[in-house]
Structures are given as C-alpha cells and as structure tokens.
Coordinates of N, CA and C in Angstrom, one line a residue:
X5 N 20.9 176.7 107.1 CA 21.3 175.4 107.6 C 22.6 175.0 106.9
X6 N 23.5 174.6 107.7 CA 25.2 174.0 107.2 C 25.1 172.5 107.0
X7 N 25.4 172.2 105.7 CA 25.9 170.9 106.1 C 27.1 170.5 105.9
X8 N 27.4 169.5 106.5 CA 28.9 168.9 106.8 C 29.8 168.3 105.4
X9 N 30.7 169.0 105.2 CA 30.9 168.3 103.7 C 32.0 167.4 103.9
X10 N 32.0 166.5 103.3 CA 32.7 165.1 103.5 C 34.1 165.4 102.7
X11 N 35.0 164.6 103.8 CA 36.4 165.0 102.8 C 36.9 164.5 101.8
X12 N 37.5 165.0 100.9 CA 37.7 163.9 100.0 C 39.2 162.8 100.5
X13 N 38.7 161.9 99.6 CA 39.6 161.0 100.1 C 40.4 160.2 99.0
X14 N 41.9 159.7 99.2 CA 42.8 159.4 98.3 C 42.1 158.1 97.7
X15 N 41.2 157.3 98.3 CA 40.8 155.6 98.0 C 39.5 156.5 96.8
X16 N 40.1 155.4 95.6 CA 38.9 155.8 94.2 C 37.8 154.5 94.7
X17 N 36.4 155.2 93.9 CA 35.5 154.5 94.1 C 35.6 153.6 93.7
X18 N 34.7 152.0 93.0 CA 34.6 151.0 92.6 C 34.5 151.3 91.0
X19 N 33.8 152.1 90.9 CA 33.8 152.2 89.3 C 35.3 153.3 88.6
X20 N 36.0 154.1 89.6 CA 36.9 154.9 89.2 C 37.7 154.1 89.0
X21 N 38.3 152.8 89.8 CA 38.9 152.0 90.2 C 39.1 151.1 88.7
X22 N 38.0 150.7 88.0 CA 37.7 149.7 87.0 C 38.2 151.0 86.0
X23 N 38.0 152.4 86.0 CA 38.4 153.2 84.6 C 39.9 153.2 84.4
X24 N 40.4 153.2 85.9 CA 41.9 153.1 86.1 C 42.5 152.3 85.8
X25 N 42.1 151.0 86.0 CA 42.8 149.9 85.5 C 42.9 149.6 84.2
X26 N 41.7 149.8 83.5 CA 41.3 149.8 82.0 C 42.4 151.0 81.3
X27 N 42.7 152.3 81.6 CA 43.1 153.0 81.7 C 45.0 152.9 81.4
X28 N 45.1 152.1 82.8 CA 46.9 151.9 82.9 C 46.5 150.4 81.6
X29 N 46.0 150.0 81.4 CA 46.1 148.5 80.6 C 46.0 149.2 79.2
X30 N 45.2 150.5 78.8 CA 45.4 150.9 77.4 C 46.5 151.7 77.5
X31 N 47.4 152.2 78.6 CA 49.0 153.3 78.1 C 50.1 151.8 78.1
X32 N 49.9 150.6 78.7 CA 50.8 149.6 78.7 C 51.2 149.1 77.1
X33 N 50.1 149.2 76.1 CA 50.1 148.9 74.7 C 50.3 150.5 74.2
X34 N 50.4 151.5 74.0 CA 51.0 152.5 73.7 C 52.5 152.4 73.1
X35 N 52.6 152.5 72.1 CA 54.1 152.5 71.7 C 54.8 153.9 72.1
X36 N 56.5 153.5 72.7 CA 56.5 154.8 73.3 C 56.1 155.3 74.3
X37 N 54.7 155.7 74.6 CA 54.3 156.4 76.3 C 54.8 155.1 76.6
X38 N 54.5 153.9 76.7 CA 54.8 152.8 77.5 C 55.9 152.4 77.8
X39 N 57.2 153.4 77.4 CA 58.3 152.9 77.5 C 58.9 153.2 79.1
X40 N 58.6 154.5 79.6 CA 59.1 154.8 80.7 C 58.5 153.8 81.8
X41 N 57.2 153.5 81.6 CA 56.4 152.5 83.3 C 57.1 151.0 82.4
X42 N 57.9 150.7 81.4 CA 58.6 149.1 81.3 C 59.5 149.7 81.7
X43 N 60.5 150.9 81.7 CA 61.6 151.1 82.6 C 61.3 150.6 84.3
X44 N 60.6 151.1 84.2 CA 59.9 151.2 85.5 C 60.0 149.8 86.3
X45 N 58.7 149.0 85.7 CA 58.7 147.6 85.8 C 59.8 147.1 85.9
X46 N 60.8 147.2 85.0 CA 62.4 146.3 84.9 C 63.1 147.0 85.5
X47 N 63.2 148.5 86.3 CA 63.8 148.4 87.3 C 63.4 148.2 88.7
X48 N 61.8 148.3 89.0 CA 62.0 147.3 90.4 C 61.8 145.8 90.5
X49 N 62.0 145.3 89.2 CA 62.4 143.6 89.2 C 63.8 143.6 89.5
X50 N 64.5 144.5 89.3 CA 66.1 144.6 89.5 C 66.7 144.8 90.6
X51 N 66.1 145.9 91.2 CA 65.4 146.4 92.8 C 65.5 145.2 93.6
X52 N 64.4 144.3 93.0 CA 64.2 143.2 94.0 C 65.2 142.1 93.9
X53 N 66.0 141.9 92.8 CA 66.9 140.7 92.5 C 68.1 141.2 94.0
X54 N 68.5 142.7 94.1 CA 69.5 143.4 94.7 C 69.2 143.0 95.7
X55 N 67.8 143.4 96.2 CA 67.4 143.5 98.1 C 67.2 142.3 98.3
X56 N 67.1 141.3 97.3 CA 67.0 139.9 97.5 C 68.5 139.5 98.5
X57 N 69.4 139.9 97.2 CA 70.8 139.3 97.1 C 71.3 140.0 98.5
X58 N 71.2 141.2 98.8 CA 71.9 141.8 100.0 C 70.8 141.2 101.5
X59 N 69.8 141.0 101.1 CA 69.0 140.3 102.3 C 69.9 138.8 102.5
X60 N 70.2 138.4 102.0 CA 70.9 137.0 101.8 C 72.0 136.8 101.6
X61 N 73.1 137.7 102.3 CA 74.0 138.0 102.7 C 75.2 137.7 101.2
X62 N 74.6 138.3 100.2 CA 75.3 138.4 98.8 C 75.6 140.0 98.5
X63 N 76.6 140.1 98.0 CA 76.6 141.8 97.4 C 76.6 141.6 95.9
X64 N 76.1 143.0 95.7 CA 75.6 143.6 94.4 C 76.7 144.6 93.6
X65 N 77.0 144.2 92.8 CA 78.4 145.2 91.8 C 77.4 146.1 91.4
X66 N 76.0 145.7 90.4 CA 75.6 146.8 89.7 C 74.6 146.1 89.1
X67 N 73.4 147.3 88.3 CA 72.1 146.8 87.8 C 72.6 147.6 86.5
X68 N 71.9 146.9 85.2 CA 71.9 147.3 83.8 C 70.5 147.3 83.5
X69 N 70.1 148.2 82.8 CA 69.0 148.4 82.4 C 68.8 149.2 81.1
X70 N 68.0 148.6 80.2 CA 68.3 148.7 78.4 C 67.1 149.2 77.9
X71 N 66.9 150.1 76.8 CA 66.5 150.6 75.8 C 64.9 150.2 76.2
X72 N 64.9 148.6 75.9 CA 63.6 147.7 75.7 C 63.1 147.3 76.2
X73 N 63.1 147.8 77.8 CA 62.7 147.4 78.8 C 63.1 146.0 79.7
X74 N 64.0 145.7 79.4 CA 65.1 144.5 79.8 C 66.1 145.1 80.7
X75 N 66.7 144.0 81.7 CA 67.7 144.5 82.5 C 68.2 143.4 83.1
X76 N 69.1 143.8 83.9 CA 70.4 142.6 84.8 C 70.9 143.2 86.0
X77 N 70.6 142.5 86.7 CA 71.5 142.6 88.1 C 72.5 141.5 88.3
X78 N 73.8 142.6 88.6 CA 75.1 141.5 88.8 C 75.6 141.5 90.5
X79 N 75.7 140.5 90.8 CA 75.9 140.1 92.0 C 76.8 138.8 92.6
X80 N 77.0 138.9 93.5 CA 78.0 137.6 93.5 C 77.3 137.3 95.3
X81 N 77.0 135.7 95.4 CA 76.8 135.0 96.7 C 75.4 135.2 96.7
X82 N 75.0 135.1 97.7 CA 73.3 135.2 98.5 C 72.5 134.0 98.2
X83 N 71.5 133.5 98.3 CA 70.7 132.4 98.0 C 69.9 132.5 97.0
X84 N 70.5 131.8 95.7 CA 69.7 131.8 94.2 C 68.3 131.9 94.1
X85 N 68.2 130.8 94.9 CA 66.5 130.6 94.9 C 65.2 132.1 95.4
X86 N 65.9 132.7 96.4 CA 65.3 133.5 97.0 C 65.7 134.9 96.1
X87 N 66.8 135.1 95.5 CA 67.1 136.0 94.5 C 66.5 135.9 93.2
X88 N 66.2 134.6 92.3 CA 66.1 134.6 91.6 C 64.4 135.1 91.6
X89 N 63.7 134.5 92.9 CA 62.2 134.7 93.0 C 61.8 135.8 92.9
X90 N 62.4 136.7 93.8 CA 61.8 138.0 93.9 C 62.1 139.2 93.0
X91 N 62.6 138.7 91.7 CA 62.3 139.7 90.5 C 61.1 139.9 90.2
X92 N 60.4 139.4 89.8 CA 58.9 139.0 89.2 C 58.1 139.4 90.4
X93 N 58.4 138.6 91.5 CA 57.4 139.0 92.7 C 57.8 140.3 93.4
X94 N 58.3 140.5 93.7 CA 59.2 142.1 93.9 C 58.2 143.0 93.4
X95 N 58.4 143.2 91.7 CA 58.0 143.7 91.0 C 56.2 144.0 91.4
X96 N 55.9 143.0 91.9 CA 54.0 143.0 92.0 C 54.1 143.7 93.4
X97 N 54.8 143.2 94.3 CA 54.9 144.0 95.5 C 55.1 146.0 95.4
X98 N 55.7 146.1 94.7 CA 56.1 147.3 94.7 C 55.2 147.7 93.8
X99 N 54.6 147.2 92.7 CA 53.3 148.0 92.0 C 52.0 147.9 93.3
X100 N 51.5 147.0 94.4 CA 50.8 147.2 95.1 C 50.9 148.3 95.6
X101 N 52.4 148.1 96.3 CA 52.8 149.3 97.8 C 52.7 150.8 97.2
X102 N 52.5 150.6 95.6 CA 52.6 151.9 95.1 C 50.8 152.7 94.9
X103 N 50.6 151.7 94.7 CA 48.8 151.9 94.5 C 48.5 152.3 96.1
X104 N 49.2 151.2 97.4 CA 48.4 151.7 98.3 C 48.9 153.1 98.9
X105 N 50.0 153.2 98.7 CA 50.5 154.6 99.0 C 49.4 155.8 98.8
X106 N 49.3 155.4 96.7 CA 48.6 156.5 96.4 C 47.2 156.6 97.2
X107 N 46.3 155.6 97.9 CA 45.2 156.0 99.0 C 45.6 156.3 100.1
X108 N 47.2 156.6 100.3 CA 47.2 157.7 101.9 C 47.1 159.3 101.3
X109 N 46.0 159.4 102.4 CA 46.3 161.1 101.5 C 47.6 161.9 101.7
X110 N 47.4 161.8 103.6 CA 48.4 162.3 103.6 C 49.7 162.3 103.3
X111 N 50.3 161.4 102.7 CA 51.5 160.6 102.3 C 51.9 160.5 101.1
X112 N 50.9 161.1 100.1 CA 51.4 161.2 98.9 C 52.8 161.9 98.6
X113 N 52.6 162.9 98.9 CA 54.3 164.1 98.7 C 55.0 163.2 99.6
X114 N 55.2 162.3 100.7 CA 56.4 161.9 101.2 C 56.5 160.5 100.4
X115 N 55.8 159.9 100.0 CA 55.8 158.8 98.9 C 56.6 159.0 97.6
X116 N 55.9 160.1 97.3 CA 57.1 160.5 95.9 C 58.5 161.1 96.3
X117 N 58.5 161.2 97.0 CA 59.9 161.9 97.9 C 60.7 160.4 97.5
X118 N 60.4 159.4 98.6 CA 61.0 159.1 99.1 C 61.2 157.5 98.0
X119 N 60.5 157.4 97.0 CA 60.7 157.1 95.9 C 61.8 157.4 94.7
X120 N 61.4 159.1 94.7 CA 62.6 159.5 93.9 C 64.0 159.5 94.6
X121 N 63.9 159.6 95.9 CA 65.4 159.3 96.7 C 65.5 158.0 96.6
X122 N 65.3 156.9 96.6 CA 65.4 155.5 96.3 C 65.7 155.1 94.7
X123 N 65.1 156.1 93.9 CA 65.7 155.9 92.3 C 67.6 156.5 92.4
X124 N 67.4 157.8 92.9 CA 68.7 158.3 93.2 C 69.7 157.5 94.0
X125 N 69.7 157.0 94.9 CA 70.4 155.8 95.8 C 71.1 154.9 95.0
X126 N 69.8 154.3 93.8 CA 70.5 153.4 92.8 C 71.5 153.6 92.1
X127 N 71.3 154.9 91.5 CA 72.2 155.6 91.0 C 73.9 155.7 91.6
X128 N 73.7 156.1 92.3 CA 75.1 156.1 93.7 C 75.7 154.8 93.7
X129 N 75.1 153.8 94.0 CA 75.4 152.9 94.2 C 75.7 151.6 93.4
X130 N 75.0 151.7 92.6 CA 74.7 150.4 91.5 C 74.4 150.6 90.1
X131 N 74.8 152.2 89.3 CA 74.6 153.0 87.9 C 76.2 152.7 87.6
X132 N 76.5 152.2 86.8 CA 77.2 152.3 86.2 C 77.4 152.8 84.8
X133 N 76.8 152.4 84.0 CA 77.4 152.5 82.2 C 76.0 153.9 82.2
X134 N 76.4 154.6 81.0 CA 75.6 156.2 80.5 C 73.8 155.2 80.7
X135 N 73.9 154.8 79.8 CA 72.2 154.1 79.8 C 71.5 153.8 81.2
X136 N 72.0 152.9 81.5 CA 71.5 153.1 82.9 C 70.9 154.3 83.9
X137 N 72.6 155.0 84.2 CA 72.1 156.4 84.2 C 71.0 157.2 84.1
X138 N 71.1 156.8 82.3 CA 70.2 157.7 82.1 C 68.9 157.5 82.1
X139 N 68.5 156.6 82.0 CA 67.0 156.2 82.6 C 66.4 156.0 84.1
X140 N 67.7 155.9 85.2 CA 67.2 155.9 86.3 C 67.0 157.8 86.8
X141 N 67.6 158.4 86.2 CA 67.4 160.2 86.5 C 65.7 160.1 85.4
X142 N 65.5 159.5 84.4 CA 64.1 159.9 83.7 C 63.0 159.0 84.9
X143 N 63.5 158.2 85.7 CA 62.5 157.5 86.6 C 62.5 158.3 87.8
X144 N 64.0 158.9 88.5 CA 63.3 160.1 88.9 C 62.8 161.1 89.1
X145 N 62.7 161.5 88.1 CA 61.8 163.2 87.2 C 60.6 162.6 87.6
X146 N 60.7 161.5 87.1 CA 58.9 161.1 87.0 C 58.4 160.9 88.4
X147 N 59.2 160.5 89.7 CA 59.0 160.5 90.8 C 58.5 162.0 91.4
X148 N 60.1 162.6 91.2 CA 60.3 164.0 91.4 C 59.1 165.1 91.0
X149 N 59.5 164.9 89.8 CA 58.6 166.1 89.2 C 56.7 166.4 90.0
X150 N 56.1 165.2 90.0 CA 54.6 165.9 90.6 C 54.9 166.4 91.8
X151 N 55.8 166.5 92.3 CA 56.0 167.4 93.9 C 55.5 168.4 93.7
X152 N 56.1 169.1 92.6 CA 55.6 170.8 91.9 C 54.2 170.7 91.9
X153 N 53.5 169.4 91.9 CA 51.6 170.4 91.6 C 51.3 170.2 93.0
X154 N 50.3 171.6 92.6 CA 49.6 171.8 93.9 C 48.7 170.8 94.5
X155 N 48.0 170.4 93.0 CA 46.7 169.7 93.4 C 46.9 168.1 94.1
X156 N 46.3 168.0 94.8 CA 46.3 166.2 95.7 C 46.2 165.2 94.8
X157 N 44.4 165.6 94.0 CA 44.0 164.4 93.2 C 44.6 164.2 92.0
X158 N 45.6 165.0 91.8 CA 46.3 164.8 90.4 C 47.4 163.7 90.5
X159 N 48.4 164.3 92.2 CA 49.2 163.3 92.3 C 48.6 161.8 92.8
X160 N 47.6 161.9 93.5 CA 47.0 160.7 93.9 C 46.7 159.6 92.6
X161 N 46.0 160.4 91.6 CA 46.0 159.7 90.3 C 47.3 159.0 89.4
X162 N 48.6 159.9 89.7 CA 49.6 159.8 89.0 C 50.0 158.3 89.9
X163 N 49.9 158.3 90.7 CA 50.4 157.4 91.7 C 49.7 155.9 91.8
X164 N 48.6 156.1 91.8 CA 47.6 155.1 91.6 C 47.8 154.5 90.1
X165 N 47.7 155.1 89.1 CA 48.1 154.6 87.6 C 49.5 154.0 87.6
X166 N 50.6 154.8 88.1 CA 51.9 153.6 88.4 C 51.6 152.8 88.8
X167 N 51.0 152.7 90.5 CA 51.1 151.5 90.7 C 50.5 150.1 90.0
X168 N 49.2 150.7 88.9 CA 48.8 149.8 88.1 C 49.2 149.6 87.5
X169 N 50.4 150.2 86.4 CA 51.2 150.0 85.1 C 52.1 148.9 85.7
X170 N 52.7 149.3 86.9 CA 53.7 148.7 87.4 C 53.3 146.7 87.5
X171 N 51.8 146.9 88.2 CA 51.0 145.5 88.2 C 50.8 144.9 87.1
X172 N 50.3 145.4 85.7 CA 50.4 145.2 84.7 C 51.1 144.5 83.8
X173 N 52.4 145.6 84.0 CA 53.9 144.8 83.6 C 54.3 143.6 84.0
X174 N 54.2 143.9 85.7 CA 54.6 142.9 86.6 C 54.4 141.4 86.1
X175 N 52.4 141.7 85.7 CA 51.6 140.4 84.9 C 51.5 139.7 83.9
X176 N 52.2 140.7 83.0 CA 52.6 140.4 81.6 C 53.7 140.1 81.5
X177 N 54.5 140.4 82.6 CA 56.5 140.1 81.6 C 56.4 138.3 82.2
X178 N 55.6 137.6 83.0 CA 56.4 136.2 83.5 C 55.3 135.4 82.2
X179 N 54.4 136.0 82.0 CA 53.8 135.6 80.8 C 53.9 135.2 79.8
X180 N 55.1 135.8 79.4 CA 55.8 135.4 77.7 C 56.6 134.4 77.8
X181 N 57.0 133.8 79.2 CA 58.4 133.0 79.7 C 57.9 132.0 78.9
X182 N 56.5 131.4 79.0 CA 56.1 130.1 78.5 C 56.7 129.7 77.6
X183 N 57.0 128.5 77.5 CA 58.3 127.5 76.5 C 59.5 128.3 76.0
X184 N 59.8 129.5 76.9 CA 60.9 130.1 76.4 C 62.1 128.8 77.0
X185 N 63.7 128.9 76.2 CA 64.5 128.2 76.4 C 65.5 129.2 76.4
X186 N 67.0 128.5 77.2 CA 67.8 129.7 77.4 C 68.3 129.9 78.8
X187 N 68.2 130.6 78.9 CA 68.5 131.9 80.3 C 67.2 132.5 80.8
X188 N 67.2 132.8 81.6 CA 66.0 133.6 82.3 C 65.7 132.9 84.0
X189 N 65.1 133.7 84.9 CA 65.1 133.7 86.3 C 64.2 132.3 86.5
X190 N 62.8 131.8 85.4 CA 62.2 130.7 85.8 C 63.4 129.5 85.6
X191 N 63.8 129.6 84.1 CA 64.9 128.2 83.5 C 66.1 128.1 85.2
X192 N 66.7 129.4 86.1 CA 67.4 129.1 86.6 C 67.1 128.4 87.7
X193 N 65.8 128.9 88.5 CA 65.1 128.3 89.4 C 64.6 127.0 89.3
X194 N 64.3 126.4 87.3 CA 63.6 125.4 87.6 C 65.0 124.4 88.3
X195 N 66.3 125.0 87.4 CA 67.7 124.0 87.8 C 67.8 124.2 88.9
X196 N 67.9 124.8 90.1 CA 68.2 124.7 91.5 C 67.1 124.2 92.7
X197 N 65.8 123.7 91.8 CA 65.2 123.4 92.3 C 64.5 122.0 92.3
X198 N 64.7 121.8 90.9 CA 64.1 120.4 90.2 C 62.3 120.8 89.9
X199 N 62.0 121.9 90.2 CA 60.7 122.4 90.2 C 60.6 122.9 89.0
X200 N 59.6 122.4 87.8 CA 59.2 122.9 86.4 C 59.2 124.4 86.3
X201 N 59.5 125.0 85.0 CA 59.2 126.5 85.1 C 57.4 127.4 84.9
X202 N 57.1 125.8 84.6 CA 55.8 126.5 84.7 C 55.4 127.0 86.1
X203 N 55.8 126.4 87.0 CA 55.6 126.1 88.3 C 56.0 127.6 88.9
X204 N 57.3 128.2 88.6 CA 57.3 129.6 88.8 C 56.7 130.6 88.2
X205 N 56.7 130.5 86.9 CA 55.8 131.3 86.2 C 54.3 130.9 86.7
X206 N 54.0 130.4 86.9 CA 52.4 130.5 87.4 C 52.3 130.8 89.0
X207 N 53.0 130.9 89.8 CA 53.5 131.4 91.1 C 53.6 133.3 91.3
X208 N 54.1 133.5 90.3 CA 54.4 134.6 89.6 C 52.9 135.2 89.6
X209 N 52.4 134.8 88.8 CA 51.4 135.1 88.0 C 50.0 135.3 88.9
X210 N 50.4 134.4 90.2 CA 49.3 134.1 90.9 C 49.6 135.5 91.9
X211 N 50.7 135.6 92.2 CA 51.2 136.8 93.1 C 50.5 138.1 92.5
X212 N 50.6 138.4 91.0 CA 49.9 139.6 90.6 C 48.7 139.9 90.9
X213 N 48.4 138.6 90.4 CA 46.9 138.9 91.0 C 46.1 138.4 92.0
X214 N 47.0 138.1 93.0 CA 46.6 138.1 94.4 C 47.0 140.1 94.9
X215 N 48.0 140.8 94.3 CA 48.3 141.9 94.7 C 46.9 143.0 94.3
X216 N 46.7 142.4 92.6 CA 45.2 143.1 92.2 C 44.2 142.9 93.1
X217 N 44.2 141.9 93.3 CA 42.8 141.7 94.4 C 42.8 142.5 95.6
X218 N 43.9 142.4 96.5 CA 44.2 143.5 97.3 C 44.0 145.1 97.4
X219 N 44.4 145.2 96.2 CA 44.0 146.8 95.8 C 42.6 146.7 95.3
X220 N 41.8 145.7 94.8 CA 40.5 146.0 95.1 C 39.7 146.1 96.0
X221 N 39.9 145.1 96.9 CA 40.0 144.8 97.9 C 39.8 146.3 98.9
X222 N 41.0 147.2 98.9 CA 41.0 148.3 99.2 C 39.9 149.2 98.9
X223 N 40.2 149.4 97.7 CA 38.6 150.3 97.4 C 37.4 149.6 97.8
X224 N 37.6 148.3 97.4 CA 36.0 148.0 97.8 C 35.4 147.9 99.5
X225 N 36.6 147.5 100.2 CA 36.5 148.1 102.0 C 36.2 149.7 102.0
X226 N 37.0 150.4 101.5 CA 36.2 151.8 101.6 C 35.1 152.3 101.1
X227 N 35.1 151.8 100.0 CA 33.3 152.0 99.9 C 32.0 151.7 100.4
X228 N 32.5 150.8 100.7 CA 31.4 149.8 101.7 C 31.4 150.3 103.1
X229 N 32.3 150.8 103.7 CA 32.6 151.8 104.8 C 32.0 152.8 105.1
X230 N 32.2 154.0 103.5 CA 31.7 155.0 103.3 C 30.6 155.1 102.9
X231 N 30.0 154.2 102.4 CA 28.4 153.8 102.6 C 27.4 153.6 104.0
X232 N 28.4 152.7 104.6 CA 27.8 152.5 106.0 C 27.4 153.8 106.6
X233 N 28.7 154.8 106.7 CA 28.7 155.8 107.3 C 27.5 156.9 106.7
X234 N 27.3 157.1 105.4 CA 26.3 157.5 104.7 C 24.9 156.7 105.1
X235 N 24.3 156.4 105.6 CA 23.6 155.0 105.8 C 23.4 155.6 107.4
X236 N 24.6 155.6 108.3 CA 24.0 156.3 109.3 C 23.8 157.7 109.7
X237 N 24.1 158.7 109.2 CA 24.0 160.1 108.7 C 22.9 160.3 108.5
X238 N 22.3 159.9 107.6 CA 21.3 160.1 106.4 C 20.0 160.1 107.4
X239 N 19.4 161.5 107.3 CA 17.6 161.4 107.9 C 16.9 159.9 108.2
X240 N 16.0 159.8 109.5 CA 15.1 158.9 109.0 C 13.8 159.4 108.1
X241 N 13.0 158.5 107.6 CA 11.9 159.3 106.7 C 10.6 159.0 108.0

C-alpha cells in the first residue's frame, strides 16, 4: 500500500513560528551577530525615506549609513510628511514582505535574487563615501550568498528570521524616540504637522505590530487549512 506524502511547505507551523520569533529576538541582543540585521534595519528605513522622496516627486543625492546602525538619506523636494513617515513604517513593511516571501516556496531563490540586485542598485546610485559601500556589498553577501545552498528549508529559514530581525528592529528603533529632543523623523513630523511625537511614534509602533500579526496570521491560516485538509483525508473509524 502507497501513501501520499504531503509536500513540504515554505509556511512554519504555529509553534515553529513562536521558536522563530523568540529566536530572531535573542540574535537582535547579541553583541556583534546583531550588527549586520541593524545594518539591515537602517538601511531599508533609508530605502523608504528615498522611495518616499522619489514617489513625491523629490530626488535623492545619497544614503549614509554608519558603524552603529544609524543612517541618513539626503534629498532635496518631495512631501516631508510622507518622507519623513515611511522610514520607520517602510522598515515594518519590508521586514513583513520579507517573512512573506520566505512562505513562497517557489520564490525563495528569486527573492534573494532580486533583493541582492536591489542592495546593488543602491550602491550605483546612492553609495557614496567607503562605509557605506562597504556595508551595502556585506548586505549583499548576505542576500547573495544562500543562492549557493542546495537545501530549500535552510534558505526559507534564513529568510523568514530576516524578515523577523528586520520586524524587530523595525519595533525597537521608534521605541527609544520617547522624550528624545533634537533631530529625528518623529521631532520633524511633529513640526510640519502640529501633531505630538508621541503620536508618530505610536503610529509606528502600531504598524509593527499590525505587520507581526499578519505574519501570524499567515501561519496560523495555513495551519488551520492544513488541518482541515488532514481532517478530510483521514479514514473514517
């Protein structure tokens, strides 16, 4: 007698789902390993300031990006408001799209493709000073490089943990803003707006984890799916 073996599939279970997150949340406090996914984080907050600024008919000179996980996008024109927002929110968007990526199966290798061609792009266009540089080529290794393994579930994991370090980050950097004074994307927004900075930082905040919920959200629709389906398969007694 044959039985039918079920395929595997890029969406982690409910409980693999909770080791992963616990997982990207213990390499985020890592001294060190945690330095490349805060590159990471701070450059697609930079990412987003840019596609903001060129969505909004502003151009982009160039992005900086530092040692400590800090960075700047320089630009001139486009609409403040909408540029200043989508650092922070950007940032959650692109740790989601990266989580959901990693549950296409088939789409993993053109995901990382076309990720590391998008780290490269920045390069070309918006790299200026050695530092920069040099961290946007270690962000695409880190893209680049799992092409080389054979295995699926390895890159699906690599992928799925970005996109949670990414969410992570995303959740923690508008975090610290509280009673900060100065400079920064909430202080500029609250001025162009009259709107308090708690008001964006909690906006912020709510976006992350409206993005978490989504990616739960995900696994927990395929489980419940793949249960049904198990459910109707399964002998009667």
């Amino acid at each position: 007698m044959h039985t039918l073996r079920k395929p595997s599939s890029a969406v982690p279970s409910r409980g693999q789902f909770i080791i992963e997150l616990i997982l990207a949340l213990v390499l985020t406090r890592i001294p060190y390993l945690n330095v490349p996914f805060n590159w990471l984080e701070s450059y697609f907050h930079e990412l987003s300031h840019a596609l903001a600024t060129l969505m909004t008919g502003g151009a982009v000179s160039h992005i900086e990006l530092y040692s400590n996980g800090a960075g700047l996008c320089f630009s001139l024109g486009g609409l403040p408001v909408m540029i200043g927002f989508a650092g922070y929110f950007g940032a959650a968007l692109w740790g989601g799209l990266l989580f959901y990526l990693a549950t296409w199966q088939r789409g993993i290798r053109l995901s990382f493709a076309c990720l590391g061609l998008g780290v490269i792009l920045s390069v070309l266009f918006w790299g200026r000073d050695l530092l920069t540089i040099l961290i946007l080529a270690i962000l695409a290794l880190l893209f680049l490089l799992p092409l080389k393994l054979s295995q699926s579930p390895i890159l699906t994991l690599l992928l799925r943990l970005t996109g949670l370090l990414v969410l992570l980050n995303a959740l923690a950097s508008p975090a610290v803003l509280w009673g900060v004074t100065g400079r920064g994307d909430a202080i500029m927004l609250a001025q162009q707006t009259w709107l308090p900075t708690w008001f964006w930082i909690l906006l912020w905040l709510l976006s992350c984890f409206a993005m978490l919920w989504l990616c739960w959200r995900r696994v927990d629709g395929h489980a419940a799916k793949s249960s049904a389906i198990d459910d109707s398969h399964s002998p009667g007694r």
